[in-house]
Amino acid sequence: MRIRKLVAIEPVNFHAEGREEVKNYCDEVIFYDTEPKDAAEITERIGDADAIFVSYVNPIGEDILSKCPNLKYIGMCCSLYSEASSNVDIRYAREHGIVVKGVKDYGDDGVGEFVLSNLIRRLHGVDGFAPFKGNEYEVSGVKVGILGMGASAQMVAKGLTAFGGNVFYYSRTRKSEIEEACGYQYLELHDLLRECDVICSCLSKNVSLLYKKEFEILGENKILFNSALSPFFDVEEMDQWLEKENTWYICDNLMGLGKEEYLERENVFCEGKCSGMTWQAEERLNKKVIENMKDYLGI
């Protein structure tokens, strides 16, 4: 079994070697390296393809899928944790016989490095501003509360504990085995916001936890990190919190930033790209996407 025509409808972080390997399983392969301007262009790019590669940037909904009758396979070159958080309409795809396969756990190392490196810069005051605690401070002894305890959160926690940080976490489900193995302490959300100096969100896309009450509990003299692909807070409440004394917001990507105006604030830093997408992460991603495609083909 082979794929007749596969189209990567947008940039999907595929290396040259990965692109060549994909050709082994397809009669025709097209990789687009520019973003489509709208749904109509996405539909045009798909055309008569029976398989597509997509990233997390553009929504692939019923409006597009219903116009592509030949489509039988969607390879997501990005994390897929749930139907609710996916940019692909998986329900529609399933009901119309389109197989959707996603990946996960390929870019977690970079997220851990992003959080740890920027926390150290803030604690030491080497980012052009006074150290967070007044004096230069080590990670040792700092209380960090992590929202979520998935793969990327575990990488963040691992890096922090290596430098002596105290790790607390909140999750919808407790991870007792991780607590026992690593010594992390579970706290309810409000307790975590109150007790910790640093809060790091490693939540899935479109999951929000911080609203008016939570920001009131959080208070001043805190650092917020976000590595998710969407804000994990109410933007209006965030606006007010950023006006408080010694508050800092550090985010890796623009999708999770909240709003573009934050880029003008001195107490906000955004790297402008997903910290998990290192060269090594792209290699892992390529391998997982290709394995998914081979599995679909029964190879």
Coordinates of C-alpha atoms in Angstrom, one line a residue:
M1 CA 0.0 0.0 0.0
R2 CA 1.3 3.5 -1.0
I3 CA 0.0 7.0 -0.7
R4 CA -0.8 8.4 -4.1
K5 CA -0.3 12.1 -3.3
L6 CA 0.8 13.7 0.0
V7 CA 0.9 17.4 0.6
A8 CA 2.4 19.2 3.5
I9 CA 0.1 22.2 3.5
E10 CA 2.3 24.5 5.6
P11 CA 5.8 24.5 7.2
V12 CA 6.0 21.3 9.2
N13 CA 9.7 21.2 10.5
F14 CA 10.8 18.4 8.2
H15 CA 14.5 18.1 7.5
A16 CA 15.8 17.2 4.1
E17 CA 16.5 13.6 5.1
G18 CA 13.0 13.2 6.4
R19 CA 11.5 14.6 3.2
E20 CA 13.5 12.1 1.1
E21 CA 12.3 9.2 3.3
V22 CA 8.7 10.3 2.9
K23 CA 9.1 9.8 -0.9
N24 CA 9.7 6.1 -0.3
Y25 CA 6.0 5.7 0.6
C26 CA 4.3 8.1 -1.8
D27 CA 4.0 8.4 -5.5
E28 CA 3.9 12.3 -5.3
V29 CA 5.0 14.5 -2.4
I30 CA 4.7 18.3 -2.2
F31 CA 6.1 20.3 0.8
Y32 CA 4.8 23.9 1.1
D33 CA 7.3 26.1 3.1
T34 CA 5.1 29.2 3.3
E35 CA 2.0 29.7 5.4
P36 CA -1.4 29.6 3.6
K37 CA -3.2 32.9 3.8
D38 CA -6.6 31.5 4.4
A39 CA -8.8 28.3 4.4
A40 CA -9.4 28.7 0.6
E41 CA -5.7 28.5 0.0
I42 CA -5.4 25.4 2.3
T43 CA -8.2 23.7 0.3
E44 CA -6.4 24.6 -2.9
R45 CA -3.1 23.2 -1.7
I46 CA -4.8 19.9 -0.7
G47 CA -6.5 19.6 -4.0
D48 CA -6.9 15.9 -4.9
A49 CA -4.4 14.6 -2.3
D50 CA -5.2 11.5 -0.4
A51 CA -2.9 12.5 2.5
I52 CA -1.7 15.7 4.1
F53 CA 0.8 16.8 6.7
V54 CA -0.3 19.6 9.0
S55 CA 1.2 21.6 11.9
Y56 CA -0.6 23.3 14.8
V57 CA -0.9 26.8 13.3
N58 CA -3.9 26.6 10.9
P59 CA -7.3 25.1 11.8
I60 CA -8.3 22.2 9.6
G61 CA -12.1 22.1 10.1
E62 CA -15.1 20.8 8.4
D63 CA -15.1 23.8 6.0
I64 CA -11.8 22.5 4.5
L65 CA -12.2 18.7 5.0
S66 CA -15.7 18.6 3.3
K67 CA -14.2 20.1 0.1
C68 CA -11.4 17.4 -0.1
P69 CA -13.2 14.1 -0.9
N70 CA -10.0 12.2 -1.8
L71 CA -8.5 12.8 1.7
K72 CA -8.0 9.7 3.7
Y73 CA -5.0 10.4 6.0
I74 CA -3.9 13.4 8.1
G75 CA -0.4 13.3 9.7
M76 CA -0.1 15.9 12.4
C77 CA 3.4 17.1 12.7
C78 CA 2.7 18.4 16.1
S79 CA 1.4 17.2 19.5
L80 CA -2.0 15.7 19.7
Y81 CA -3.2 15.3 23.3
S82 CA -7.0 15.5 22.9
E83 CA -9.7 16.2 20.3
A84 CA -10.6 19.4 22.2
S85 CA -7.2 20.9 22.0
S86 CA -6.5 19.8 18.4
N87 CA -6.6 22.3 15.4
V88 CA -7.9 19.4 13.3
D89 CA -11.6 18.6 13.4
I90 CA -11.0 15.0 14.5
R91 CA -14.7 14.2 15.0
Y92 CA -15.5 15.2 11.4
A93 CA -12.5 13.2 10.1
R94 CA -13.5 10.1 12.1
E95 CA -17.1 10.3 10.9
H96 CA -15.9 10.5 7.2
G97 CA -13.3 7.8 7.3
I98 CA -10.2 10.1 7.5
V99 CA -7.5 8.7 9.7
V100 CA -5.7 11.3 11.9
K101 CA -2.5 10.5 13.7
G102 CA -0.5 12.9 15.9
V103 CA 2.6 12.7 18.0
K104 CA 3.9 13.8 21.4
D105 CA 6.9 13.9 23.6
Y106 CA 9.4 15.2 21.0
G107 CA 10.2 18.7 22.2
D108 CA 10.2 18.5 25.9
D109 CA 13.9 18.9 26.5
G110 CA 14.0 22.3 24.9
V111 CA 11.1 23.5 27.1
G112 CA 13.0 22.5 30.2
E113 CA 16.1 24.4 29.0
F114 CA 14.0 27.5 28.2
V115 CA 12.5 27.7 31.6
L116 CA 15.7 27.0 33.5
S117 CA 17.9 29.3 31.5
N118 CA 15.4 32.2 31.7
L119 CA 14.8 31.7 35.4
I120 CA 18.5 31.8 36.1
R121 CA 18.8 35.1 34.1
R122 CA 16.0 36.6 36.1
L123 CA 17.3 35.4 39.4
H124 CA 20.8 36.7 38.7
G125 CA 19.6 39.9 37.0
V126 CA 21.7 39.4 33.9
D127 CA 18.8 40.4 31.6
G128 CA 19.3 44.1 32.2
F129 CA 17.0 44.4 35.2
A130 CA 17.6 44.1 39.0
P131 CA 17.7 40.5 40.3
F132 CA 14.2 39.1 41.1
K133 CA 14.9 38.8 44.8
G134 CA 16.9 42.0 45.1
N135 CA 20.2 40.2 45.4
E136 CA 21.7 37.6 43.0
Y137 CA 20.0 34.4 43.8
E138 CA 20.5 30.7 43.0
V139 CA 17.8 28.3 41.9
S140 CA 18.5 26.4 45.1
G141 CA 15.7 26.9 47.5
V142 CA 13.4 28.7 45.1
K143 CA 9.8 27.4 45.2
V144 CA 8.5 26.6 41.7
G145 CA 4.9 25.6 41.1
I146 CA 4.3 23.7 37.8
L147 CA 0.8 23.6 36.3
G148 CA 0.5 20.1 34.8
M149 CA 2.8 17.2 35.1
G150 CA 3.1 15.8 31.6
A151 CA 6.3 15.1 29.7
S152 CA 7.4 18.8 29.3
A153 CA 6.5 19.6 32.9
Q154 CA 8.7 16.6 34.0
M155 CA 11.6 18.0 32.0
V156 CA 11.2 21.4 33.7
A157 CA 11.0 19.8 37.1
K158 CA 14.0 17.6 36.4
G159 CA 16.2 20.6 35.5
L160 CA 15.0 22.6 38.5
T161 CA 15.7 19.8 41.0
A162 CA 19.2 19.3 39.5
F163 CA 19.9 22.9 40.6
G164 CA 18.3 22.4 44.0
G165 CA 14.9 24.0 43.3
N166 CA 11.8 23.0 45.3
V167 CA 9.2 21.6 42.9
F168 CA 5.5 21.7 43.6
Y169 CA 2.8 20.9 41.1
Y170 CA -0.9 21.1 40.4
S171 CA -2.7 18.7 38.0
R172 CA -6.2 17.5 37.4
T173 CA -5.0 14.0 38.4
R174 CA -2.2 13.4 41.0
K175 CA 0.9 11.6 39.9
S176 CA 1.7 9.6 43.0
E177 CA 4.3 7.5 41.4
I178 CA 6.2 10.7 40.2
E179 CA 5.8 12.2 43.7
E180 CA 7.4 9.1 45.3
A181 CA 10.2 8.8 42.7
C182 CA 11.1 12.5 42.5
G183 CA 10.0 14.1 45.7
Y184 CA 7.7 16.6 44.0
Q185 CA 4.9 17.9 46.2
Y186 CA 1.3 18.2 45.1
L187 CA -0.6 21.4 46.0
E188 CA -4.1 22.5 45.2
L189 CA -4.1 25.4 42.7
H190 CA -4.7 28.2 45.1
D191 CA -2.2 26.9 47.6
L192 CA 0.4 26.5 44.8
L193 CA -0.2 30.1 43.6
R194 CA 0.1 31.4 47.2
E195 CA 3.2 29.4 48.2
C196 CA 5.5 29.5 45.1
D197 CA 7.8 32.3 43.9
V198 CA 7.6 31.0 40.3
I199 CA 4.6 29.5 38.4
C200 CA 5.3 27.6 35.2
S201 CA 2.4 26.5 32.9
C202 CA 3.0 23.3 31.0
L203 CA -0.7 22.9 30.2
S204 CA -2.3 21.7 27.0
K205 CA -3.5 24.1 24.4
N206 CA -6.7 26.0 25.3
V207 CA -6.6 25.1 29.0
S208 CA -6.9 28.2 31.2
L209 CA -6.6 28.3 35.0
L210 CA -5.9 31.8 36.1
Y211 CA -8.8 34.2 36.5
K212 CA -9.6 37.1 38.9
K213 CA -9.5 35.1 42.1
E214 CA -6.3 33.3 41.1
F215 CA -4.5 36.5 40.3
E216 CA -5.5 38.0 43.6
I217 CA -4.0 35.0 45.4
L218 CA -0.9 35.1 43.2
G219 CA -0.1 38.7 44.2
E220 CA 3.1 40.5 43.5
N221 CA 6.8 39.4 43.5
K222 CA 6.1 36.5 41.2
I223 CA 7.3 35.1 37.9
L224 CA 5.0 33.4 35.5
F225 CA 6.2 31.1 32.7
N226 CA 4.1 29.8 29.8
S227 CA 5.2 27.2 27.3
A228 CA 1.8 26.3 26.0
L229 CA 0.4 27.2 22.6
S230 CA -2.3 29.4 24.2
P231 CA -2.7 31.7 27.2
F232 CA -3.5 29.9 30.4
F233 CA -5.1 33.1 31.9
D234 CA -7.8 35.7 31.5
V235 CA -6.1 38.5 29.5
E236 CA -7.8 41.4 31.3
E237 CA -6.8 40.0 34.7
M238 CA -3.3 39.5 33.4
D239 CA -3.2 43.2 32.4
Q240 CA -3.8 44.3 35.9
W241 CA -1.4 41.8 37.5
L242 CA 1.4 43.0 35.3
E243 CA 1.0 46.4 36.9
K244 CA 1.8 45.0 40.3
E245 CA 5.3 45.3 41.9
N246 CA 8.0 42.9 40.7
T247 CA 5.8 40.8 38.4
W248 CA 7.3 39.0 35.4
Y249 CA 5.8 37.1 32.6
I250 CA 8.1 34.9 30.4
C251 CA 6.7 33.1 27.4
D252 CA 8.3 31.2 24.5
N253 CA 5.8 31.5 21.7
L254 CA 3.5 34.2 20.4
M255 CA 0.4 32.0 20.4
G256 CA 0.7 31.6 24.1
L257 CA 1.7 35.3 24.8
G258 CA -1.9 36.6 25.4
K259 CA -1.7 39.7 23.3
E260 CA 0.9 41.5 21.1
E261 CA 0.9 44.6 23.4
Y262 CA 2.7 42.6 26.0
L263 CA 5.9 42.7 23.9
E264 CA 6.2 46.4 24.7
R265 CA 6.3 45.8 28.4
E266 CA 9.7 45.7 30.3
N267 CA 8.4 42.9 32.6
V268 CA 7.4 40.6 29.7
F269 CA 9.8 38.5 27.7
C270 CA 8.7 36.4 24.7
E271 CA 11.2 34.4 22.6
G272 CA 8.8 34.4 19.7
K273 CA 9.0 30.7 18.9
C274 CA 8.3 27.3 20.5
S275 CA 11.3 26.5 22.7
G276 CA 10.8 22.8 22.2
M277 CA 11.5 23.0 18.5
T278 CA 15.3 22.4 18.6
W279 CA 17.1 20.6 15.8
Q280 CA 17.0 17.4 17.9
A281 CA 13.3 17.8 18.5
E282 CA 12.7 18.2 14.8
E283 CA 14.6 14.9 14.2
R284 CA 12.4 13.2 16.8
L285 CA 9.3 14.7 15.2
N286 CA 10.2 13.6 11.7
K287 CA 10.8 10.0 12.9
K288 CA 7.5 9.8 14.8
V289 CA 5.5 11.3 11.9
I290 CA 7.0 8.9 9.4
E291 CA 6.4 5.9 11.8
N292 CA 2.7 7.0 12.0
M293 CA 2.5 7.1 8.3
K294 CA 4.1 3.6 7.9
D295 CA 1.7 2.3 10.6
Y296 CA -1.2 3.7 8.5
L297 CA 0.2 1.9 5.4
G298 CA 0.7 -1.3 7.3
I299 CA 4.4 -1.3 6.7

